[in-house]
PDB file of C-alpha atoms in Angstrom:
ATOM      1  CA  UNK A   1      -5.412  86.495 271.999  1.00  0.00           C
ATOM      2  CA  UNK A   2      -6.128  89.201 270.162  1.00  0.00           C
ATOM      3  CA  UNK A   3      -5.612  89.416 266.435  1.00  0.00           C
ATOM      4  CA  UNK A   4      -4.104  92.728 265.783  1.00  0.00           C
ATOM      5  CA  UNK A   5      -1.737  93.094 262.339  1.00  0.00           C
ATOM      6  CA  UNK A   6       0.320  95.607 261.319  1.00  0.00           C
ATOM      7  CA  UNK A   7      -2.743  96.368 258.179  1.00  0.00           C
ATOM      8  CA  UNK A   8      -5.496  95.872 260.784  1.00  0.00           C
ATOM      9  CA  UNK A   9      -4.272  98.075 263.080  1.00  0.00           C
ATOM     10  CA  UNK A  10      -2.840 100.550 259.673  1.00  0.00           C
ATOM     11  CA  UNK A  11      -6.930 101.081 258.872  1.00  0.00           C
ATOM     12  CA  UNK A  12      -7.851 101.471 262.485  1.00  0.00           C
ATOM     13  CA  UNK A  13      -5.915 104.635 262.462  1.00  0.00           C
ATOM     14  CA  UNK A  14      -6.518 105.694 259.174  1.00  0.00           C
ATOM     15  CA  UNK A  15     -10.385 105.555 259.444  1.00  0.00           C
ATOM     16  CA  UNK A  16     -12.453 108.211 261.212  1.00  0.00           C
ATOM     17  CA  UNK A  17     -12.725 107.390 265.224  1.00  0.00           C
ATOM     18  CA  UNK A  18     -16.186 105.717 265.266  1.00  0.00           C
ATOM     19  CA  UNK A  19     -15.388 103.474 262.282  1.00  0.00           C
ATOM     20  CA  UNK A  20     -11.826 102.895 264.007  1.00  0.00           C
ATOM     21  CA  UNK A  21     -13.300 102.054 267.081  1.00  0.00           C
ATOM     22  CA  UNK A  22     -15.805  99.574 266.006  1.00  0.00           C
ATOM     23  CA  UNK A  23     -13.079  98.180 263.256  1.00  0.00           C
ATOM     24  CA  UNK A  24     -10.812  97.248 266.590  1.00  0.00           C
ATOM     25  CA  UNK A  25     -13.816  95.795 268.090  1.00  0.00           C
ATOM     26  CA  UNK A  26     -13.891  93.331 264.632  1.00  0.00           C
ATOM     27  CA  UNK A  27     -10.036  92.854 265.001  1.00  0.00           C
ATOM     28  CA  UNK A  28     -10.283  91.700 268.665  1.00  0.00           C
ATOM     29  CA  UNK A  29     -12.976  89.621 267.884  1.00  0.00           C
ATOM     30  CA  UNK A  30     -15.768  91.047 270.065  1.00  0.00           C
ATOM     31  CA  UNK A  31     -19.499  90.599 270.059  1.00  0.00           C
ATOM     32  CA  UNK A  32     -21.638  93.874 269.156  1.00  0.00           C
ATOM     33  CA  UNK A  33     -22.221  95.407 272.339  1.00  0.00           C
ATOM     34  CA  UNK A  34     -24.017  98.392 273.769  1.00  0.00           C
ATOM     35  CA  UNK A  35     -22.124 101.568 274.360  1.00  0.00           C
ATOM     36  CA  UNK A  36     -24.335 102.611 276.833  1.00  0.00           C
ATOM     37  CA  UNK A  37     -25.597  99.279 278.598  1.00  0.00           C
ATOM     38  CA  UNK A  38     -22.461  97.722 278.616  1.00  0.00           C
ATOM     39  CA  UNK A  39     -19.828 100.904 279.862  1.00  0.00           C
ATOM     40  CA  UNK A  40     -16.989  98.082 281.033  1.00  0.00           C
ATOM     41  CA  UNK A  41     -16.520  97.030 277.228  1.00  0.00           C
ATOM     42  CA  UNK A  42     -16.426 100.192 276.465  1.00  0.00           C
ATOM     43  CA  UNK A  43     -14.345 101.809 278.162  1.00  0.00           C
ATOM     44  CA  UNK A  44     -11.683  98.504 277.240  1.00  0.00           C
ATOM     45  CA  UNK A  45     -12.100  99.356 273.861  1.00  0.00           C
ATOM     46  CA  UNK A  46     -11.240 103.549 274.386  1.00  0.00           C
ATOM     47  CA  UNK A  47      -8.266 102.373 276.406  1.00  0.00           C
ATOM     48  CA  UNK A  48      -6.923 100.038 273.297  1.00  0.00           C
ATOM     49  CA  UNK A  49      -7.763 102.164 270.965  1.00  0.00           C
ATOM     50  CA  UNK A  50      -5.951 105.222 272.218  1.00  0.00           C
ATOM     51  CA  UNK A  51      -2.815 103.358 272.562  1.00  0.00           C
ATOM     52  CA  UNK A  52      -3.271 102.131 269.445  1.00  0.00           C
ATOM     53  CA  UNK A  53      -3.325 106.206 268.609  1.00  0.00           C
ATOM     54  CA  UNK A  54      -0.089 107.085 270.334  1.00  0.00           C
ATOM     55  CA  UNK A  55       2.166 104.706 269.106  1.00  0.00           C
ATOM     56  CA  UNK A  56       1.005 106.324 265.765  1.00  0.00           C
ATOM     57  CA  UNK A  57       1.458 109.651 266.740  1.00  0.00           C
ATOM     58  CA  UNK A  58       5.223 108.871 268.390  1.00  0.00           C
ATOM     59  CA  UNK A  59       6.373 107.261 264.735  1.00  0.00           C
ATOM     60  CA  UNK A  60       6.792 103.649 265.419  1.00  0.00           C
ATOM     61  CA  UNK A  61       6.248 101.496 262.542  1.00  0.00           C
ATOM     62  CA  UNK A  62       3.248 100.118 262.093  1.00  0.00           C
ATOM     63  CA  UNK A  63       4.398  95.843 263.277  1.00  0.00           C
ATOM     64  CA  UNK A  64       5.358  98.111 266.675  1.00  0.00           C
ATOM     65  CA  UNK A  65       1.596  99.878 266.734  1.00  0.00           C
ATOM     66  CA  UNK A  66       0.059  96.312 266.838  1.00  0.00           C
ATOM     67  CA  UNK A  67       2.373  95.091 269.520  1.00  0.00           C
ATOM     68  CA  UNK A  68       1.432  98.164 271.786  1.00  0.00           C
ATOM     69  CA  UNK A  69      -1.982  96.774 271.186  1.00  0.00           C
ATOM     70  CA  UNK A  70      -1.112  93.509 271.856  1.00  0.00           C
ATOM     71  CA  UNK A  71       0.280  94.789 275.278  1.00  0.00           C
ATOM     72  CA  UNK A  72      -3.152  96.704 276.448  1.00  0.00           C
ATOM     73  CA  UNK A  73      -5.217  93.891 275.900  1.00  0.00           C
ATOM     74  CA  UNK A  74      -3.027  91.654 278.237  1.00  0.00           C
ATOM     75  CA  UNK A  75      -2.562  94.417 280.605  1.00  0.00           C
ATOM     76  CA  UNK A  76      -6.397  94.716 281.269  1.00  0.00           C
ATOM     77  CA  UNK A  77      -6.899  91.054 281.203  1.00  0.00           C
ATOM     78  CA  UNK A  78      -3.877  89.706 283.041  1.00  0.00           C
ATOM     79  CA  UNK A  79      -3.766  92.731 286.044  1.00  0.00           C
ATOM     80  CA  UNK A  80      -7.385  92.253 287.165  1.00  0.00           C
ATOM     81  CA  UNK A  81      -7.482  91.681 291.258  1.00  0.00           C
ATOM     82  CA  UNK A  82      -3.629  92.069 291.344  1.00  0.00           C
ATOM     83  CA  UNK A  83      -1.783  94.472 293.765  1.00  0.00           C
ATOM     84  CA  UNK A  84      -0.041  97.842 291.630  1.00  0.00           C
ATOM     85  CA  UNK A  85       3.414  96.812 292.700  1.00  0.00           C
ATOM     86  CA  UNK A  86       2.588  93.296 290.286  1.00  0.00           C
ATOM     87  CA  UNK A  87       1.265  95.665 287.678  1.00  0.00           C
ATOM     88  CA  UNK A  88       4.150  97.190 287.327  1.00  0.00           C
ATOM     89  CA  UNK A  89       5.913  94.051 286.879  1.00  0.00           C
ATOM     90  CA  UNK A  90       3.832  92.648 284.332  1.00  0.00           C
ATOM     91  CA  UNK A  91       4.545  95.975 282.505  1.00  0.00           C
ATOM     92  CA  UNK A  92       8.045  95.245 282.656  1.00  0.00           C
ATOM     93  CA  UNK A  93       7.694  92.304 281.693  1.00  0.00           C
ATOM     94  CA  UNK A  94       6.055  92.824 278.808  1.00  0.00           C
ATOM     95  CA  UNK A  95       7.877  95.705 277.621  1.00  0.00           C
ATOM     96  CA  UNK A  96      11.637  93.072 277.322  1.00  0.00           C
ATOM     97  CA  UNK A  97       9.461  90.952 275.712  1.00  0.00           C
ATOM     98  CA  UNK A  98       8.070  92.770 272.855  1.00  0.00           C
ATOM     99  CA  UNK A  99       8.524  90.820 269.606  1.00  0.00           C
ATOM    100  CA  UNK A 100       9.518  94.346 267.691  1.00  0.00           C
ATOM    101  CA  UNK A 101      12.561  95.990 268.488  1.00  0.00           C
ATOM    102  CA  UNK A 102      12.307  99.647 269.431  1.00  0.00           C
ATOM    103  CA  UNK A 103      14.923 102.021 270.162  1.00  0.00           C
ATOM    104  CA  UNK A 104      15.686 103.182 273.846  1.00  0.00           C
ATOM    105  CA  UNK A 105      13.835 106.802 272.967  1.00  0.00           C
ATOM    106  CA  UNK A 106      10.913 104.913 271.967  1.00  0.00           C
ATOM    107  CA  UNK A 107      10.509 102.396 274.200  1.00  0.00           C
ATOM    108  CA  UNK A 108      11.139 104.730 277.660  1.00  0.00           C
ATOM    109  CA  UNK A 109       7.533 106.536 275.515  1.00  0.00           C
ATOM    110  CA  UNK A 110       6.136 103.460 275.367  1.00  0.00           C
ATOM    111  CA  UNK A 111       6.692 102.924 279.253  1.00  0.00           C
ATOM    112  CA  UNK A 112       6.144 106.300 280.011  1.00  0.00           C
ATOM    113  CA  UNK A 113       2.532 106.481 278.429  1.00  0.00           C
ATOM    114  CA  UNK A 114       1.435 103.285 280.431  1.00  0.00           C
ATOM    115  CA  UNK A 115       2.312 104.746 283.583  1.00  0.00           C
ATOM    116  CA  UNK A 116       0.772 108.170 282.783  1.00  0.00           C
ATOM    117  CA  UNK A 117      -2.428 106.059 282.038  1.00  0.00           C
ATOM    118  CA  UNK A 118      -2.851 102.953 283.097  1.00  0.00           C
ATOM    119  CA  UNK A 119      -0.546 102.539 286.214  1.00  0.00           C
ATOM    120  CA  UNK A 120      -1.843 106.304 287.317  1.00  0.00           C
ATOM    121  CA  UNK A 121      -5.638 105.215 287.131  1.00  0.00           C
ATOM    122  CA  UNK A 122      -4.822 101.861 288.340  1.00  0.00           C
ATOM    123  CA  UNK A 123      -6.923 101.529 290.884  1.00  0.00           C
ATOM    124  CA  UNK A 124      -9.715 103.559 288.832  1.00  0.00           C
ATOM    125  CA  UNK A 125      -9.186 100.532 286.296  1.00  0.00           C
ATOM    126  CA  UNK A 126      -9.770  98.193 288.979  1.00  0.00           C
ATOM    127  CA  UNK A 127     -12.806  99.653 290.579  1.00  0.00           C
ATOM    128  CA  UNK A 128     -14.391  99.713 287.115  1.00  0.00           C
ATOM    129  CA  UNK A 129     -13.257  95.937 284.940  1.00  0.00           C
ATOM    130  CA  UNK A 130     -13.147  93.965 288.054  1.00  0.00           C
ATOM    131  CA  UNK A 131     -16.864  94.742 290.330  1.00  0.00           C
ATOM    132  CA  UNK A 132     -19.947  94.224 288.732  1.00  0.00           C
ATOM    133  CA  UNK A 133     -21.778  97.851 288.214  1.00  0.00           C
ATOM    134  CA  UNK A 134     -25.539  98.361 289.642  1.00  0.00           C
ATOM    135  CA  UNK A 135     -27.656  99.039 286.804  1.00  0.00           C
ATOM    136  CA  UNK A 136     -30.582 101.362 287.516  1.00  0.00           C
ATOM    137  CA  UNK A 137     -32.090 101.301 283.825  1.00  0.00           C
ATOM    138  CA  UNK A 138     -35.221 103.147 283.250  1.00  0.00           C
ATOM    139  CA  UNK A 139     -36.820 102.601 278.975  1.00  0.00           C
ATOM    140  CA  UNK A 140     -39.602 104.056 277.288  1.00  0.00           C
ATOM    141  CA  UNK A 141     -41.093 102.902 274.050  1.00  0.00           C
ATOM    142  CA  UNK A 142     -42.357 105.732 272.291  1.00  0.00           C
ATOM    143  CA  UNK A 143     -44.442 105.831 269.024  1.00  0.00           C
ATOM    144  CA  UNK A 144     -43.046 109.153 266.635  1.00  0.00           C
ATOM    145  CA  UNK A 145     -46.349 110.282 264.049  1.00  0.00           C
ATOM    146  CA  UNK A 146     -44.851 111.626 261.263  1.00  0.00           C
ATOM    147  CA  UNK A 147     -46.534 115.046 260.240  1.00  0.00           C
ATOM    148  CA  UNK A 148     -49.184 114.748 257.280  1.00  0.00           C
ATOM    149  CA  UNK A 149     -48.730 115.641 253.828  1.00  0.00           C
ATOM    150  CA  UNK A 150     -49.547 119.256 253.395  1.00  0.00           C
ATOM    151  CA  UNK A 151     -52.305 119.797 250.590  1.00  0.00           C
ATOM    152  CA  UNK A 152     -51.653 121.634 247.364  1.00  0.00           C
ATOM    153  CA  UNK A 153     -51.787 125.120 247.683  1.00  0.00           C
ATOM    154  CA  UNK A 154     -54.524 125.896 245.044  1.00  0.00           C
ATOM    155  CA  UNK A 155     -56.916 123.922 247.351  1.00  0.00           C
ATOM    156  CA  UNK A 156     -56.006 126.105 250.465  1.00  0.00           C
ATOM    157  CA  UNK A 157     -59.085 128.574 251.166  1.00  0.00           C
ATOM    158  CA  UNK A 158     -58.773 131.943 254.054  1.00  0.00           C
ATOM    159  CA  UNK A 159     -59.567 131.050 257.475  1.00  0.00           C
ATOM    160  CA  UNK A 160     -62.674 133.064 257.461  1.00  0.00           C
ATOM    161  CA  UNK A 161     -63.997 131.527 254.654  1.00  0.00           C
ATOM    162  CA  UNK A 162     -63.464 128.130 256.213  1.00  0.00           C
ATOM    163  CA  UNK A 163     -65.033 129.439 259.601  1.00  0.00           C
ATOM    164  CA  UNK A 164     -68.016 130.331 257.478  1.00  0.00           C
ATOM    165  CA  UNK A 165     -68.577 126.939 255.289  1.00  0.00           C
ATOM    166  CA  UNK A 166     -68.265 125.090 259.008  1.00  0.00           C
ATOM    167  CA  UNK A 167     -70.774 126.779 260.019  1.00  0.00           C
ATOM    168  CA  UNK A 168     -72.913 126.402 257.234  1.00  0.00           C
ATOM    169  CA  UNK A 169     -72.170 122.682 257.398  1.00  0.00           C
ATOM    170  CA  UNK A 170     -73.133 122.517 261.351  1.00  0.00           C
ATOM    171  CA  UNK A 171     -76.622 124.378 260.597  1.00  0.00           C
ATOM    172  CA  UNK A 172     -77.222 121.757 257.485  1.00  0.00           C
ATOM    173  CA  UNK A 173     -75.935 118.807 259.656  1.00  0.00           C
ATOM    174  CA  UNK A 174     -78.502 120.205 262.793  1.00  0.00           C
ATOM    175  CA  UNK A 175     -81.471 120.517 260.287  1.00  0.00           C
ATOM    176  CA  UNK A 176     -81.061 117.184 259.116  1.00  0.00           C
ATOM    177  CA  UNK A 177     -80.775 115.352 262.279  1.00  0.00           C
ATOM    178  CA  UNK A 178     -84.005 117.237 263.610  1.00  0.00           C
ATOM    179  CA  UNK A 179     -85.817 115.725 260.358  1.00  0.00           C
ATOM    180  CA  UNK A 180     -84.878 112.239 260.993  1.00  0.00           C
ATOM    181  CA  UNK A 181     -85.893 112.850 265.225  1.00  0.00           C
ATOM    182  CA  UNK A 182     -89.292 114.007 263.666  1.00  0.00           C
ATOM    183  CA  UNK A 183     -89.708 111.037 261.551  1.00  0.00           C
ATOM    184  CA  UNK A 184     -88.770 108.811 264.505  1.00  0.00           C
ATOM    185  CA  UNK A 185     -90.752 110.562 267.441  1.00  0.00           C
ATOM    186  CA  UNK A 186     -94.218 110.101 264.732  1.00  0.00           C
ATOM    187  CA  UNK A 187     -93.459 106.155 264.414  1.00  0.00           C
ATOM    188  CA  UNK A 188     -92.996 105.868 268.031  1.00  0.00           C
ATOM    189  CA  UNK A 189     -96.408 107.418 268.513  1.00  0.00           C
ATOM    190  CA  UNK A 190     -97.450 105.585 266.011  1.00  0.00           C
ATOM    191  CA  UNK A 191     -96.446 102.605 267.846  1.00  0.00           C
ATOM    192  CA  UNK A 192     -97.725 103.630 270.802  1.00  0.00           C
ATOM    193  CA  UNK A 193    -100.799 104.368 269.625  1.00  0.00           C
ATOM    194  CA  UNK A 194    -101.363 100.953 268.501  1.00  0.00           C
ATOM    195  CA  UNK A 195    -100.372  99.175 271.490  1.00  0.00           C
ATOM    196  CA  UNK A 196    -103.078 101.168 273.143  1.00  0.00           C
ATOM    197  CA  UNK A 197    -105.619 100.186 270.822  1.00  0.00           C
ATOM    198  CA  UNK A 198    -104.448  96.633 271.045  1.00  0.00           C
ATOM    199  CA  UNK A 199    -105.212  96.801 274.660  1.00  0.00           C
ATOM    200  CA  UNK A 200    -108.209  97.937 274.591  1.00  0.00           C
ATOM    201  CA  UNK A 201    -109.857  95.203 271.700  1.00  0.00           C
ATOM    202  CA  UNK A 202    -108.028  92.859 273.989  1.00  0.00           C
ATOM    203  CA  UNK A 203    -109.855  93.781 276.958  1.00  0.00           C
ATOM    204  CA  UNK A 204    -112.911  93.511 274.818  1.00  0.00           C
ATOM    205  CA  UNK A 205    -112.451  89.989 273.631  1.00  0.00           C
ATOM    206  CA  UNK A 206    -112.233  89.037 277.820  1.00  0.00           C
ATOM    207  CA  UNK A 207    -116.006  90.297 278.286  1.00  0.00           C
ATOM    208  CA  UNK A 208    -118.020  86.709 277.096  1.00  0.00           C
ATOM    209  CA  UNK A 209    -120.890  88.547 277.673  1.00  0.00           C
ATOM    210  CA  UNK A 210    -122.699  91.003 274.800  1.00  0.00           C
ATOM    211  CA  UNK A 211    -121.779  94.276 275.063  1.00  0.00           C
ATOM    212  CA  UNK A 212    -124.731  96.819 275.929  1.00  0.00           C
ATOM    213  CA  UNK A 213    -125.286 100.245 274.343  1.00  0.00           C
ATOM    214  CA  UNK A 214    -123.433 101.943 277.595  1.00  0.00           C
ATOM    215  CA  UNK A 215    -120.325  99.393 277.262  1.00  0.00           C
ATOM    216  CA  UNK A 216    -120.239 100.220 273.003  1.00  0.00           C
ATOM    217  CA  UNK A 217    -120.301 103.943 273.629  1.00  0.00           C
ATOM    218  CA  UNK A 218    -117.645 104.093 276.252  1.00  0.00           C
ATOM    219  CA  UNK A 219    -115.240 101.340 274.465  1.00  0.00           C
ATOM    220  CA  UNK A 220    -115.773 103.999 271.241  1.00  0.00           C
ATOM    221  CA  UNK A 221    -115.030 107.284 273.414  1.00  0.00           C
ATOM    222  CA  UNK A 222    -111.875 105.342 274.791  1.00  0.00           C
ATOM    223  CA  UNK A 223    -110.333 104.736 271.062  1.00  0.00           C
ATOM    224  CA  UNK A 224    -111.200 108.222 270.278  1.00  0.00           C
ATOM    225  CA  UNK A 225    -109.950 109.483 272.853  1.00  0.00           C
ATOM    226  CA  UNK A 226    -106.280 107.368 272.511  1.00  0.00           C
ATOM    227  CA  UNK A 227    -106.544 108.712 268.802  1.00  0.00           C
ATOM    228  CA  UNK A 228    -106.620 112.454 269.873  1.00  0.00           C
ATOM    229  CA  UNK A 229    -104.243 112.088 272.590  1.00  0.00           C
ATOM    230  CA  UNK A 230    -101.919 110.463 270.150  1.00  0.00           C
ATOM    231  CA  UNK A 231    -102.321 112.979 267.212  1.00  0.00           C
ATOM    232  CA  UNK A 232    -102.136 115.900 269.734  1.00  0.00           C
ATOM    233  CA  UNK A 233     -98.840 114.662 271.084  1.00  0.00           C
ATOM    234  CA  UNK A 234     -97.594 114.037 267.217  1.00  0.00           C
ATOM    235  CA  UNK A 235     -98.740 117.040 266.305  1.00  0.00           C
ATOM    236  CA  UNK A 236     -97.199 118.920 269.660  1.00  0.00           C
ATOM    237  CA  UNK A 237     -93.369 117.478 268.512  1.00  0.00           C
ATOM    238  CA  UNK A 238     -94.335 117.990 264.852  1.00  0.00           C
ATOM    239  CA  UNK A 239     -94.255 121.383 265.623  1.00  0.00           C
ATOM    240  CA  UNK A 240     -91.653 122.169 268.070  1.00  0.00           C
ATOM    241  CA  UNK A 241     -89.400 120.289 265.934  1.00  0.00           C
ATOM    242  CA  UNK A 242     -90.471 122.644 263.223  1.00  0.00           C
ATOM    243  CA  UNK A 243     -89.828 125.550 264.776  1.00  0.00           C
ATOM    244  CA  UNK A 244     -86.531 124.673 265.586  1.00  0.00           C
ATOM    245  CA  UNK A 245     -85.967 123.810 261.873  1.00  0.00           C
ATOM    246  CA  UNK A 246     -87.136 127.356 261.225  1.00  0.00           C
ATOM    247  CA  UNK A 247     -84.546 128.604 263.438  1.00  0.00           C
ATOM    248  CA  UNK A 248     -81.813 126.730 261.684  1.00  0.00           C
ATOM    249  CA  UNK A 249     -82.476 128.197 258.276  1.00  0.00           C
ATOM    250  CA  UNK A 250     -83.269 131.588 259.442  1.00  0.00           C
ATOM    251  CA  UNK A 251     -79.479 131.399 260.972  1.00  0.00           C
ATOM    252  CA  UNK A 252     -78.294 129.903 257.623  1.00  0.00           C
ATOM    253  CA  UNK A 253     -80.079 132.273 255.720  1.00  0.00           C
ATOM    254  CA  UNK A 254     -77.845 134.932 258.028  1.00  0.00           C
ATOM    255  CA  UNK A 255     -75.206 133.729 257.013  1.00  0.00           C
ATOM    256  CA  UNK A 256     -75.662 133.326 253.717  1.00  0.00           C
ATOM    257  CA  UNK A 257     -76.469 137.307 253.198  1.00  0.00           C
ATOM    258  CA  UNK A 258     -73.111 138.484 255.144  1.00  0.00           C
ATOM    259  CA  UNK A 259     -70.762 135.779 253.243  1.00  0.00           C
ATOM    260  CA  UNK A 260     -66.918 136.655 254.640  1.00  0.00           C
ATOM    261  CA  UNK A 261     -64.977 138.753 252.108  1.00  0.00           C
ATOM    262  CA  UNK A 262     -62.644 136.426 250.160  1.00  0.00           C
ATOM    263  CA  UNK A 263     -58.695 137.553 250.023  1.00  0.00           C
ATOM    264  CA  UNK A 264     -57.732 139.361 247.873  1.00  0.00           C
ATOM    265  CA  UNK A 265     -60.776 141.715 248.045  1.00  0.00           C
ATOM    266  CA  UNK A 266     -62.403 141.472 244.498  1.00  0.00           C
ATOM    267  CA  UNK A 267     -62.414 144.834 242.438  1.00  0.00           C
ATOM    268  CA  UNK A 268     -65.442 147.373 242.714  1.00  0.00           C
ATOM    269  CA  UNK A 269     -66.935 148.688 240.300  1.00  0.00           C
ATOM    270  CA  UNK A 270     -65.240 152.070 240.251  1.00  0.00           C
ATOM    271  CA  UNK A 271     -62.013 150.387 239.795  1.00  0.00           C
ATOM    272  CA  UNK A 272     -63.741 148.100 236.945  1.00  0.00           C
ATOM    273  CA  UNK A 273     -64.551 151.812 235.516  1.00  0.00           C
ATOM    274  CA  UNK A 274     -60.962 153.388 235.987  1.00  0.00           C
ATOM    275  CA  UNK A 275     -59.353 149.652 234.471  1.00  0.00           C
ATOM    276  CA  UNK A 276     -61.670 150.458 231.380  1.00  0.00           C
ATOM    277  CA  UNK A 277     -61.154 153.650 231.002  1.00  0.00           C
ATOM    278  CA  UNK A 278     -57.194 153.306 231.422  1.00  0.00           C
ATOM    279  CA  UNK A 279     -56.946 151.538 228.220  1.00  0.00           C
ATOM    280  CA  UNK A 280     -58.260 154.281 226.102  1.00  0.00           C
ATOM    281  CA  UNK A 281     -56.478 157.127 227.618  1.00  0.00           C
ATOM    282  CA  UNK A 282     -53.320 155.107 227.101  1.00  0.00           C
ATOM    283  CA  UNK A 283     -54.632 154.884 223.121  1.00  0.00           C
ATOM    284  CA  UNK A 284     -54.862 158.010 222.571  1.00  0.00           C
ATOM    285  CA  UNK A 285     -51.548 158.942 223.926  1.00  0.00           C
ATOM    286  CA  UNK A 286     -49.965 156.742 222.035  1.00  0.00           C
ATOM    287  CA  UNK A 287     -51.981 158.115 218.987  1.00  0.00           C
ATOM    288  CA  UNK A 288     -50.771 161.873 219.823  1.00  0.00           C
ATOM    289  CA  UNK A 289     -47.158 160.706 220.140  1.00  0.00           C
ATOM    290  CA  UNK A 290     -47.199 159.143 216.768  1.00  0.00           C
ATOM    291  CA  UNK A 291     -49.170 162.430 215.224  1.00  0.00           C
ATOM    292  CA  UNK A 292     -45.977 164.457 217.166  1.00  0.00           C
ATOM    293  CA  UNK A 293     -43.550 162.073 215.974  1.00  0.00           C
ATOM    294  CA  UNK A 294     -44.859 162.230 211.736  1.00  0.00           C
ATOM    295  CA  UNK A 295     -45.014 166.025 212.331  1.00  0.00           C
ATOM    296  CA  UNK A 296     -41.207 166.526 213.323  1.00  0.00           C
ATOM    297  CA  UNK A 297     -40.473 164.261 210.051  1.00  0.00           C
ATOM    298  CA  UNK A 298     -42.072 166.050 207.637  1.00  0.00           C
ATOM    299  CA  UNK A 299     -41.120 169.411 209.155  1.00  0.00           C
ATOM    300  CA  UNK A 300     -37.078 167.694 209.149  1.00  0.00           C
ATOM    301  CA  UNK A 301     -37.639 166.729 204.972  1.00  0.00           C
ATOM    302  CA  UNK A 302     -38.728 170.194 203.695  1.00  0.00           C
ATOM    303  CA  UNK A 303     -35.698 171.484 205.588  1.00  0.00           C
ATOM    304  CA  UNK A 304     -33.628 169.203 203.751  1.00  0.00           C
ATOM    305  CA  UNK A 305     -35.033 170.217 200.295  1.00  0.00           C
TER     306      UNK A 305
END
């Protein structure tokens, strides 16, 4: 049964409707449930709670509020499978049974706002307490980035000029990476080259035999020629890789003579000339006013004498 007092149900009315609502829930001695998930509950809970809100509204005292509580709860619980006609009976019922007194006005309100509500949407009541609902549920787990923490303005910079120290970053980046492929293309060579030579004293050490003049001055030629080939190809990436490093700083140096123009514009030079020459114009002004000014004094004292 449900525990509902004349103070419980006093701050249930007196608190906003969300905090009322969820306050009932506590008086009745509910679970927390989902408004959404679980809509039966719910909709219980609106249907106590607005009686709860018209007995307020019609002036009964507050002992007569919690009994038309009282009577909701048993209404939704007790009807549930039953025919209207026993419904209706139960209301009656319950209404010559109510521990608090009303008068006849009140009472035929009472009655009145049951069968305007409940006994109206009886079968609407029915439909939704008493068959299970199909739940078609569909959740998504989302992650929310919160936006970064701007940077100060005084380190903020125009767009151009950021454009243009990107830039100058890519070309310095590029020239840097083509220096370490030209360090590692000359050890692979370099590598290469020695395997070659490797091969060919190893091919030596299989003859058992003493090599003759012919055999000496073709095993020589061979290294010589595996040391050109391998310098030549060295020197061949050495400089292709070099001329694209020229490239890079000839666009760099491009950039570097047509720099963006910052905001604001700094001044030039005839404006340095006019903001130096302002200053002394404004002197001498000044200086002519103050002659003007001694003038009209003296000129006012020998009047006066």
């Amino acid at each position: 049964m449900a525990s509902l007092s004349a103070e419980g149900v006093e701050t249930v009315i007196q608190l906003q409707r969300k905090l009322g609502r969820q306050y009932l829930r506590v008086l009745l001695e509910w679970k927390e449930f989902d408004e959404i998930r679980d809509l039966r509950q719910s909709i219980q809970l609106d249907t106590i709670y607005h009686s709860l809100v018209f007995a307020a509204e019609k002036g009964l005292s507050w002992p007569a509020v919690a009994e038309v509580g009282k009577l909701t709860v048993e209404l939704l619980d007790k009807t549930k499978g039953l025919p209207i006609s026993r419904a209706i009976q139960i209301l009656q019922e319950k209404l010559t049974s109510l521990q608090v007194r009303l008068p006849p006005v009140k009472l035929r309100a009472v009655c009145d706002y049951f069968h305007n509500t409940f006994i109206k949407h009886y079968w609407v009541y029915q439909f939704t307490l008493a068959q299970e609902r199909d739940r078609c549920q569909t959740f998504t787990s989302l992650e929310v980035y919160a936006p970064p923490t701007p940077l100060p303005l005084m380190e903020g910079m125009d767009v151009e000029v950021w454009k243009y120290q990107q830039q100058l970053a890519a070309l310095s980046e590029m020239e840097a990476q083509k220096r370490a492929e030209m360090v590692l293309i000359r050890e692979t060579l370099d590598q290469e080259k020695e395997r070659m030579l490797q091969k060919v004293y190893n091919d030596v050490r299989r003859q058992a035999q003493v090599l003759s003049k012919e055999a000496l001055v073709c095993l020589v030629s061979e290294v010589i020629k595996t040391q050109i080939q391998s310098l030549g190809e060295i020197l061949q990436s050495e400089i292709q890789t070099t001329f694209e490093i020229l490239q890079l700083k000839l666009q760099k140096k491009s950039l570097l003579l047509t720099p963006p123009v910052p905001y604001p514009p700094p001044p030039t030079p005839e404006d340095r000339r006019r903001s130096s020459k302002n200053p002394k114009k404004q002197e001498k002004t000044k200086e002519k006013e103050e002659g003007e000014d001694e003038k009209k004094k003296t000129k006012k004292k020998k009047k006066k004498k």
